[in-house]
């Protein structure tokens, strides 16, 4: 669910940055991918509800601890993003915000990989950090096919969306294989 939602937000950043390039197909593609992953996430919630009765009290307590740690990691990520936003605005360099945000999101996947014992998250984190670094080196604006676009928003938006969507798909497939 998180990968679907935040992937859609990153895609929106890419779509806004691309102005009219690829319109309306980028929006349609984003909507279709989001809908498919959302259906997958909802179907997993239904399966999890049915499996909940088989969970022992010890396992339930273990999952409560994991959820608390997840909440802490997520809160720290949100706080770091908020601080980055404020700093970028104070120094009047908001163009640096999306690359920094991608790096923060990427970094937050490293403790999640350990917490959930999901090695794929390390790759997600690395890719998002690399996207942030590359984006910070790109020119802010570019012209493609006669359309002026915000190159940094387009690159980081679509790159991050694709990364999160692939991660969400990987989670969906992985859970289905375990059931």
Steps between C-alpha positions, in 0.01 A plus 500: 500500500784741590690427179184556296408828665847652510577371149193690380619815679843474334331442164298818556826689556628358170179584315496857632866543407447362150234763428319374191758247385325166466162641603258340569673162477732546796201573721309203359800268549551625855133449578498145361814395690366657821164327459658158434729527802216631716285200406793274586549667839130479585492132404794436735313671785213257445734201508675633810170536683429132438846401624477715815324223696802269453740746666617407849506761780882497488498569125240773549725668760797469265303674223401779740870564567574500127213743436628735772849498347350557155303794637817649649696459174211651303469793743874571485482495119210747506686726744814493284293590192333786688838634617640473146200690364543779754876527437456502121241777534708705745796494263273554198612176331178304472634338180723292730204370701385208282849351461556534876159347569582203276825447692314518833239251375779277369685507832184407690485172306823374663356457851178369344699232317641383829170533690298301247789275394439605141827533307318649201456819706877555495481522121203735521694724738811502283303581182314788666824644640667474159200665333526786751871545434464488121205740510702753698750504212240558227405840362178619661324575171521339158318509169389178334301487176438872534352462848667672793509273802643490849764233437577435865135445596435286195805275556469460878121470487478224243818326620380486861147399400630213291732390782220496758255331264748224421560459874125484563459240225787300649333506844167394351656206313711400800200490734288308249775237477497460879124447520 
